[in-house]
mmCIF file of N, CA and C in Angstrom:
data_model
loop_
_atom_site.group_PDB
_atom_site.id
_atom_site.type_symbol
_atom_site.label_atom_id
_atom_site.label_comp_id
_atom_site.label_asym_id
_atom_site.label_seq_id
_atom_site.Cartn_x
_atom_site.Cartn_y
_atom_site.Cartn_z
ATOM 1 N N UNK Z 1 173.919 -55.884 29.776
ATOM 2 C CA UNK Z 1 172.789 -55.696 28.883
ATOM 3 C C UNK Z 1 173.215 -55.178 27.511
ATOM 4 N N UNK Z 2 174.816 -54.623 27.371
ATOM 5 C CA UNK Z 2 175.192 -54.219 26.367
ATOM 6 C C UNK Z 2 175.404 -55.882 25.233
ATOM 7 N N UNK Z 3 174.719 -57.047 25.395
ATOM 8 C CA UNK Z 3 175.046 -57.687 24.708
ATOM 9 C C UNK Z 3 173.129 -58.494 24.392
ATOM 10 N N UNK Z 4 172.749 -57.935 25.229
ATOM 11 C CA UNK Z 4 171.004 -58.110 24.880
ATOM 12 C C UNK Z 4 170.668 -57.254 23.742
ATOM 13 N N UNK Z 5 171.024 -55.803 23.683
ATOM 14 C CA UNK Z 5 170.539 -54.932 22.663
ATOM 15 C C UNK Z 5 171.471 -55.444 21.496
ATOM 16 N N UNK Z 6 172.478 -55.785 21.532
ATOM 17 C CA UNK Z 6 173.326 -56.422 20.017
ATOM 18 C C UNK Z 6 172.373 -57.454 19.246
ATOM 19 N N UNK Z 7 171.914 -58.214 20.559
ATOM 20 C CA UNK Z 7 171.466 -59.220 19.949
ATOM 21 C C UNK Z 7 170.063 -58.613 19.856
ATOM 22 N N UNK Z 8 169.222 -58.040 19.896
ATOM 23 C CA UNK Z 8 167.727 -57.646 19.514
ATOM 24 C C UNK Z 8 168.594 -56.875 18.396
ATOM 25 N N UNK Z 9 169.174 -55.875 18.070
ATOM 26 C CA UNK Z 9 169.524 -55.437 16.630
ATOM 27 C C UNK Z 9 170.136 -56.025 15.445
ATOM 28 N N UNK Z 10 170.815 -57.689 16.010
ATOM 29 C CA UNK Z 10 170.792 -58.508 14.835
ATOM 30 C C UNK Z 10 169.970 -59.202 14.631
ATOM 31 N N UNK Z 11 169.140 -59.529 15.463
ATOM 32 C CA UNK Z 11 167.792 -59.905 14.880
ATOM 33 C C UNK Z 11 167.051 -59.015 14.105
ATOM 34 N N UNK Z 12 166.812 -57.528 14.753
ATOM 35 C CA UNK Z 12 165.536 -57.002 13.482
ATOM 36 C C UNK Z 12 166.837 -56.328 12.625
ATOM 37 N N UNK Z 13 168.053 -56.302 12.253
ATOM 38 C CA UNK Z 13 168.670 -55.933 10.941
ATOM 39 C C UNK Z 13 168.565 -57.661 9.994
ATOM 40 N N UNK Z 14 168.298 -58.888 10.965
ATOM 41 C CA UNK Z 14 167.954 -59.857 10.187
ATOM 42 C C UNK Z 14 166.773 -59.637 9.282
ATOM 43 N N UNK Z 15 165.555 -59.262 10.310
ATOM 44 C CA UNK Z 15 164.431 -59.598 10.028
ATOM 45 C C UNK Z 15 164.272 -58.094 8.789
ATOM 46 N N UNK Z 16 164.630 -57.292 9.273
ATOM 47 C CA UNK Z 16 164.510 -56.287 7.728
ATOM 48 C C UNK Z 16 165.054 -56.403 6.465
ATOM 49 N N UNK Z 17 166.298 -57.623 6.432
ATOM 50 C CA UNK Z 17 167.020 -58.051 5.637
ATOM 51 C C UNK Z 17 165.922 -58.928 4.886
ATOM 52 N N UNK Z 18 165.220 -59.942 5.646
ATOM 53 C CA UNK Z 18 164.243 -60.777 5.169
ATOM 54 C C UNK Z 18 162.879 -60.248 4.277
ATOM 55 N N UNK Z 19 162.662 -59.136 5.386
ATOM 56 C CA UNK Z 19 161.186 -58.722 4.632
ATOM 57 C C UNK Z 19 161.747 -57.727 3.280
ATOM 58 N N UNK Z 20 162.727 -57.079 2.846
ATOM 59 C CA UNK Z 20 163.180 -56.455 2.065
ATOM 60 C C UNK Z 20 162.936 -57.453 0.912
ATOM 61 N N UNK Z 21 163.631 -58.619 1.181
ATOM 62 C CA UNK Z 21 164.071 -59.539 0.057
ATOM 63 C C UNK Z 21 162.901 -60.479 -0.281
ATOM 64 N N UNK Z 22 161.979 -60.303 0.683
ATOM 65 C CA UNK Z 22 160.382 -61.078 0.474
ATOM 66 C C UNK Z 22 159.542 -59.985 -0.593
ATOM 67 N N UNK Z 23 159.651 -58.662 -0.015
ATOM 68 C CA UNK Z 23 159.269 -57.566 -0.891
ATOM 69 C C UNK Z 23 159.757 -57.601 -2.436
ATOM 70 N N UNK Z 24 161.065 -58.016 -3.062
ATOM 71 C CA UNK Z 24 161.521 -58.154 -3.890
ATOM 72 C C UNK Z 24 160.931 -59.279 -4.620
ATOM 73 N N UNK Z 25 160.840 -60.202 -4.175
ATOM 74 C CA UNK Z 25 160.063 -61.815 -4.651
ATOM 75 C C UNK Z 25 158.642 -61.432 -4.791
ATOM 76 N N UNK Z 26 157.690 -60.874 -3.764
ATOM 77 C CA UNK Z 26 156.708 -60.654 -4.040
ATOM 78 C C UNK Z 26 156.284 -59.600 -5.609
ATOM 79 N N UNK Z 27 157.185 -58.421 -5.687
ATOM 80 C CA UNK Z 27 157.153 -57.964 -6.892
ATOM 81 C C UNK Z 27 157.432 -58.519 -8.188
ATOM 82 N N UNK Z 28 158.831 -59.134 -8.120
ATOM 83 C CA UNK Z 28 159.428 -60.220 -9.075
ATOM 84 C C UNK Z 28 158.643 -61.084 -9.258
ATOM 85 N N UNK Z 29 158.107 -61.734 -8.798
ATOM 86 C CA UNK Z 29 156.524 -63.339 -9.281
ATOM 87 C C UNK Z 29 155.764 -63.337 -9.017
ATOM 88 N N UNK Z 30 155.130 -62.311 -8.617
ATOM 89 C CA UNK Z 30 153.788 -61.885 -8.169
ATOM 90 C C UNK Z 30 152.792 -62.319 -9.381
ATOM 91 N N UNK Z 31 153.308 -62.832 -10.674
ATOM 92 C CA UNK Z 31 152.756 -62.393 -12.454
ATOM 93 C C UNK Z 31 152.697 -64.367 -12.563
ATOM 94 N N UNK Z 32 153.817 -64.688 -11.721
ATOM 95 C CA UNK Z 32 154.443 -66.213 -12.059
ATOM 96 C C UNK Z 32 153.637 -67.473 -11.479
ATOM 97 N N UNK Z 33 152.310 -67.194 -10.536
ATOM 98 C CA UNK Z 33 151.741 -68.197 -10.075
ATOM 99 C C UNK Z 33 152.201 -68.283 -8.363
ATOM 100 N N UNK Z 34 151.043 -69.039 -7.861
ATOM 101 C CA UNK Z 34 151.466 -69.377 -6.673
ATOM 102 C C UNK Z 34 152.528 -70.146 -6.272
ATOM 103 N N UNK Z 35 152.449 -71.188 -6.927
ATOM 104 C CA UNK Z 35 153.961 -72.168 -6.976
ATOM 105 C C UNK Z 35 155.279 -71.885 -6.751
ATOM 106 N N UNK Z 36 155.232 -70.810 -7.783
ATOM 107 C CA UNK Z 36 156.240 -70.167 -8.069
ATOM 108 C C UNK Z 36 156.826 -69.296 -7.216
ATOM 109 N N UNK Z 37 156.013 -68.618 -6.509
ATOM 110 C CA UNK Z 37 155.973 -67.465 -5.694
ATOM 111 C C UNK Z 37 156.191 -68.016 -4.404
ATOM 112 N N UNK Z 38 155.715 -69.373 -4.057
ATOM 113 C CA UNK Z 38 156.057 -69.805 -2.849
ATOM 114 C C UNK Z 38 157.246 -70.411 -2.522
ATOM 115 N N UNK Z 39 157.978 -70.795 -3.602
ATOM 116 C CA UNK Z 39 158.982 -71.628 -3.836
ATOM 117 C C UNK Z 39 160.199 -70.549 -3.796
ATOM 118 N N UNK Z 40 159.713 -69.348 -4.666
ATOM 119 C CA UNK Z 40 160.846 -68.062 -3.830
ATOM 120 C C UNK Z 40 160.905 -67.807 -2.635
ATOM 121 N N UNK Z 41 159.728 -67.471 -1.814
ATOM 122 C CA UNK Z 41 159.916 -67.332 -0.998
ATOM 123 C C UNK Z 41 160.222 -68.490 0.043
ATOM 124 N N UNK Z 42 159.986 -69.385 -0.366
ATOM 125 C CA UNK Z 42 160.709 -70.637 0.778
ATOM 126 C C UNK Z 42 162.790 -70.369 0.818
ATOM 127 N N UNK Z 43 162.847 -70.138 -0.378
ATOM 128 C CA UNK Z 43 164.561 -69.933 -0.893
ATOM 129 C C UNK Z 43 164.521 -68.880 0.052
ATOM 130 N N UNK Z 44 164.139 -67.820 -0.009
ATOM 131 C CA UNK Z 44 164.470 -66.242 0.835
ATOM 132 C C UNK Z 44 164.370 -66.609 2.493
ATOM 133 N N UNK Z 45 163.378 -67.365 2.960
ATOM 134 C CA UNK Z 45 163.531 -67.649 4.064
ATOM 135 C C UNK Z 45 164.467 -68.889 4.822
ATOM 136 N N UNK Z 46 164.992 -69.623 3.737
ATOM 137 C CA UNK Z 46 166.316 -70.677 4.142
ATOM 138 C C UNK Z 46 167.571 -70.091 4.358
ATOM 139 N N UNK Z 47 167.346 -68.602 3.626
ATOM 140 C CA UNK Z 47 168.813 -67.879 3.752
ATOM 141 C C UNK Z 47 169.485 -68.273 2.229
ATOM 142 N N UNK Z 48 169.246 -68.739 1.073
ATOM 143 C CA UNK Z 48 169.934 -69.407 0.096
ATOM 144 C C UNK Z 48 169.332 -68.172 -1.082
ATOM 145 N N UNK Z 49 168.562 -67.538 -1.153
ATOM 146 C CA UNK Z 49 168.864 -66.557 -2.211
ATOM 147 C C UNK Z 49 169.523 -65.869 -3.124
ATOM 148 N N UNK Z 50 170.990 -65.115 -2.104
ATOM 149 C CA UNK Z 50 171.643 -65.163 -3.000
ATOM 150 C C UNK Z 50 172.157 -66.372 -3.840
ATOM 151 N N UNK Z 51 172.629 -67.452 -3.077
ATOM 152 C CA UNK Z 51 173.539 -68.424 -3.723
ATOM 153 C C UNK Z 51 172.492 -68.844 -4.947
ATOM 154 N N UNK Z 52 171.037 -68.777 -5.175
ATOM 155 C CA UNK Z 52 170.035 -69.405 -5.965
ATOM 156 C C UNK Z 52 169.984 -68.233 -7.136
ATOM 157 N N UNK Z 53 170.218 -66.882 -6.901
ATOM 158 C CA UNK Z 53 170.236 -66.036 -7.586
ATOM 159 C C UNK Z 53 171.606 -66.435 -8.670
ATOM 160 N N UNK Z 54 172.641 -66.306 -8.258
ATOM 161 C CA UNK Z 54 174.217 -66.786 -8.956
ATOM 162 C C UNK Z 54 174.055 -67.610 -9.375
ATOM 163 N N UNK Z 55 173.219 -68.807 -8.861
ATOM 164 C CA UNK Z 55 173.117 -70.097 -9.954
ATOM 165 C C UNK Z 55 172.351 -69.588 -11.267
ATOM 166 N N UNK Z 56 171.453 -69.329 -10.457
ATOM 167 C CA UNK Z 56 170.655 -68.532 -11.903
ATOM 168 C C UNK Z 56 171.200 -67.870 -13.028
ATOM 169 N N UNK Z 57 172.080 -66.986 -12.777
ATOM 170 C CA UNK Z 57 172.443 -66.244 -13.573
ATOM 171 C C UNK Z 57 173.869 -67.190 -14.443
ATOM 172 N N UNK Z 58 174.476 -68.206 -13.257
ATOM 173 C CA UNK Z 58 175.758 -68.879 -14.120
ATOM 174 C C UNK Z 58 175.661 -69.806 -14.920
ATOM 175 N N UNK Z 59 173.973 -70.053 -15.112
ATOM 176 C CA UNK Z 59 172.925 -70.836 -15.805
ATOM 177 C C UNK Z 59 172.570 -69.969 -17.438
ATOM 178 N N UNK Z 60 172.762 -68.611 -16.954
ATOM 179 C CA UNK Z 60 172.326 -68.173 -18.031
ATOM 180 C C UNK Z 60 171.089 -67.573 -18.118
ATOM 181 N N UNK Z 61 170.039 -67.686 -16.873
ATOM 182 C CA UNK Z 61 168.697 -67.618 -17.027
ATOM 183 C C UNK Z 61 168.805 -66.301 -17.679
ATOM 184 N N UNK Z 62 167.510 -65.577 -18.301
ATOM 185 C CA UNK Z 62 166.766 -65.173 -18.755
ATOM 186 C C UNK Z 62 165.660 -64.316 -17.788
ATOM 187 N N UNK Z 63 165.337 -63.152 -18.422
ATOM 188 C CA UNK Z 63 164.031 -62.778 -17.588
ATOM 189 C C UNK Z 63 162.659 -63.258 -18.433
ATOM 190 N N UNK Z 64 161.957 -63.734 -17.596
ATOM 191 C CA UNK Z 64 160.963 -64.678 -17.986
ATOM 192 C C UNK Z 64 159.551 -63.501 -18.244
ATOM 193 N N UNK Z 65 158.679 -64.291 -18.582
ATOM 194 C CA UNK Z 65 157.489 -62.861 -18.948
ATOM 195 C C UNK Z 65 156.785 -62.836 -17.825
ATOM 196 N N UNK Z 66 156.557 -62.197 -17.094
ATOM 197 C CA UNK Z 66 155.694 -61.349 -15.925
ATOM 198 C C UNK Z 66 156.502 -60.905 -14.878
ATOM 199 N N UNK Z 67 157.981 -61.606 -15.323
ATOM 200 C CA UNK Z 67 158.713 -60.880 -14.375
ATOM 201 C C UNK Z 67 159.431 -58.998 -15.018
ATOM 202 N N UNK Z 68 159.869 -58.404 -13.739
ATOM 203 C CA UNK Z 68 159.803 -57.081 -13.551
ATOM 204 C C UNK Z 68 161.610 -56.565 -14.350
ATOM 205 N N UNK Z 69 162.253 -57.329 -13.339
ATOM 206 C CA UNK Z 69 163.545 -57.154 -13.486
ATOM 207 C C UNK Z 69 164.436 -58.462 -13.833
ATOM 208 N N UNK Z 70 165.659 -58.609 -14.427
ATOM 209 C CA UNK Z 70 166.598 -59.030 -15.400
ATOM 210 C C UNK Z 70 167.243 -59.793 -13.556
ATOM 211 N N UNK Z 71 167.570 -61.467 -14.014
ATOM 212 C CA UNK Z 71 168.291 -62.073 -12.954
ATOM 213 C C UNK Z 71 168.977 -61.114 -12.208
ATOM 214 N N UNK Z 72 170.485 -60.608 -13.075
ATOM 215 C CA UNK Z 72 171.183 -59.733 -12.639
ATOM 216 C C UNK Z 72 171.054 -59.003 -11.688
ATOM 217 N N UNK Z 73 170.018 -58.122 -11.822
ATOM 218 C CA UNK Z 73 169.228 -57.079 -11.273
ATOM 219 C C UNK Z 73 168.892 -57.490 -10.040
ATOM 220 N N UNK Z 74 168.236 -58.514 -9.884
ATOM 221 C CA UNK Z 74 167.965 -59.117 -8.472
ATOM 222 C C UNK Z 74 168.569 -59.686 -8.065
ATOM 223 N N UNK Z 75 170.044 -60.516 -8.474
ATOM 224 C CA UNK Z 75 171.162 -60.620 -7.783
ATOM 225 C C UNK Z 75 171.868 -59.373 -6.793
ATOM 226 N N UNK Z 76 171.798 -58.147 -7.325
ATOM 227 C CA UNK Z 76 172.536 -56.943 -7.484
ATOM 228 C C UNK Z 76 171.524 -56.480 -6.517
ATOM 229 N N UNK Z 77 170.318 -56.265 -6.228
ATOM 230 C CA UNK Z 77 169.377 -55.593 -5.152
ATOM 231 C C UNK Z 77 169.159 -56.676 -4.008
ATOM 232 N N UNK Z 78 169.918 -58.211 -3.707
ATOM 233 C CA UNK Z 78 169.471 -58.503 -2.953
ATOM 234 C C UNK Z 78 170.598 -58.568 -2.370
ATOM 235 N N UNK Z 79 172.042 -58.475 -2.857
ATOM 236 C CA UNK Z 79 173.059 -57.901 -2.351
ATOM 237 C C UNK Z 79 173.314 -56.957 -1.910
ATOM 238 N N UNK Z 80 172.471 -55.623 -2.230
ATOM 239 C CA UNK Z 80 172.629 -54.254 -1.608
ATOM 240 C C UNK Z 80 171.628 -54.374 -0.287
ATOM 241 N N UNK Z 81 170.562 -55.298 -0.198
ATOM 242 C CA UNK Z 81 169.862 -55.124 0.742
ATOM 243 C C UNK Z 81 170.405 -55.958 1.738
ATOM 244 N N UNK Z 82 171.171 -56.913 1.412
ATOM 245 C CA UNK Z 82 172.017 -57.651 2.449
ATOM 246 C C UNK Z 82 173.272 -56.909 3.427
ATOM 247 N N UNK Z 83 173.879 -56.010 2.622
ATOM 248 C CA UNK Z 83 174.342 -55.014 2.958
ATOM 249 C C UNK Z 83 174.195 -54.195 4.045
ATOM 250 N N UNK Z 84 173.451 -53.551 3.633
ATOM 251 C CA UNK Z 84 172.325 -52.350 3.945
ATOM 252 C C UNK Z 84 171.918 -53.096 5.178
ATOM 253 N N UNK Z 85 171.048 -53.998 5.547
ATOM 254 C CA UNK Z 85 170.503 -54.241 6.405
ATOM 255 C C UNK Z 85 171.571 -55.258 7.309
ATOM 256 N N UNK Z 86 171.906 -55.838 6.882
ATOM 257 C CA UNK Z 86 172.982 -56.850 8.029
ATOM 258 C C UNK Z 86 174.025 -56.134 8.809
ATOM 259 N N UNK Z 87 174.464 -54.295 7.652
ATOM 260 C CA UNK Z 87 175.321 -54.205 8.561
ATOM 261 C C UNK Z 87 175.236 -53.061 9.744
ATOM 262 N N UNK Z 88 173.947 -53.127 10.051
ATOM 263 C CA UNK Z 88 172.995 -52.310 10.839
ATOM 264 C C UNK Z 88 173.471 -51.866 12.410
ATOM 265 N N UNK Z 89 173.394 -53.314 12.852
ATOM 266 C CA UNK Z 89 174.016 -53.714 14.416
ATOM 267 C C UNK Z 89 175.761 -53.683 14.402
ATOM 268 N N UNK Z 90 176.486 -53.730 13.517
ATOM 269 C CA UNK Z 90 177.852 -54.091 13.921
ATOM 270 C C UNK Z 90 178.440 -52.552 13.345
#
């Protein structure tokens, strides 16, 4: 059973990893439309966030108007929460 509880704690260090980074999107485009907002969060739940974040930024983006925080910034907090939460169980 020592390999049942591993696996229920990489699941909810998954699932806190997820809702952290949904929490982040929801603040970040909450200003940006539904579209917009759904289309983050479809990225956050494929698992491709970060890699969409780095494009972003090796793009050059910009912080756009209604958003909160600077690409960077949410590159940099969705990496600490990946962190933080993935490395929960191991």
């Amino acid at each position: 059973d020592k390999k049942k509880g591993f696996f229920f704690a990489s699941i909810a260090s998954l699932m806190l990893s997820f809702s952290l980074q949904l929490l982040i999107v929801l603040l970040q485009n909450r200003r940006l439309g539904l579209l917009r907002l759904l289309k983050e969060v479809l990225i956050v739940l494929s698992g491709f966030k970060p890699a969409a974040d780095a494009y972003n930024i090796a793009k050059g983006k910009n912080l756009e108007e209604g958003q909160q925080i600077n690409p960077l910034t949410e590159l940099t907090t969705v990496k600490c929460i990946e962190m933080f939460a993935e490395a929960i169980p191991g």
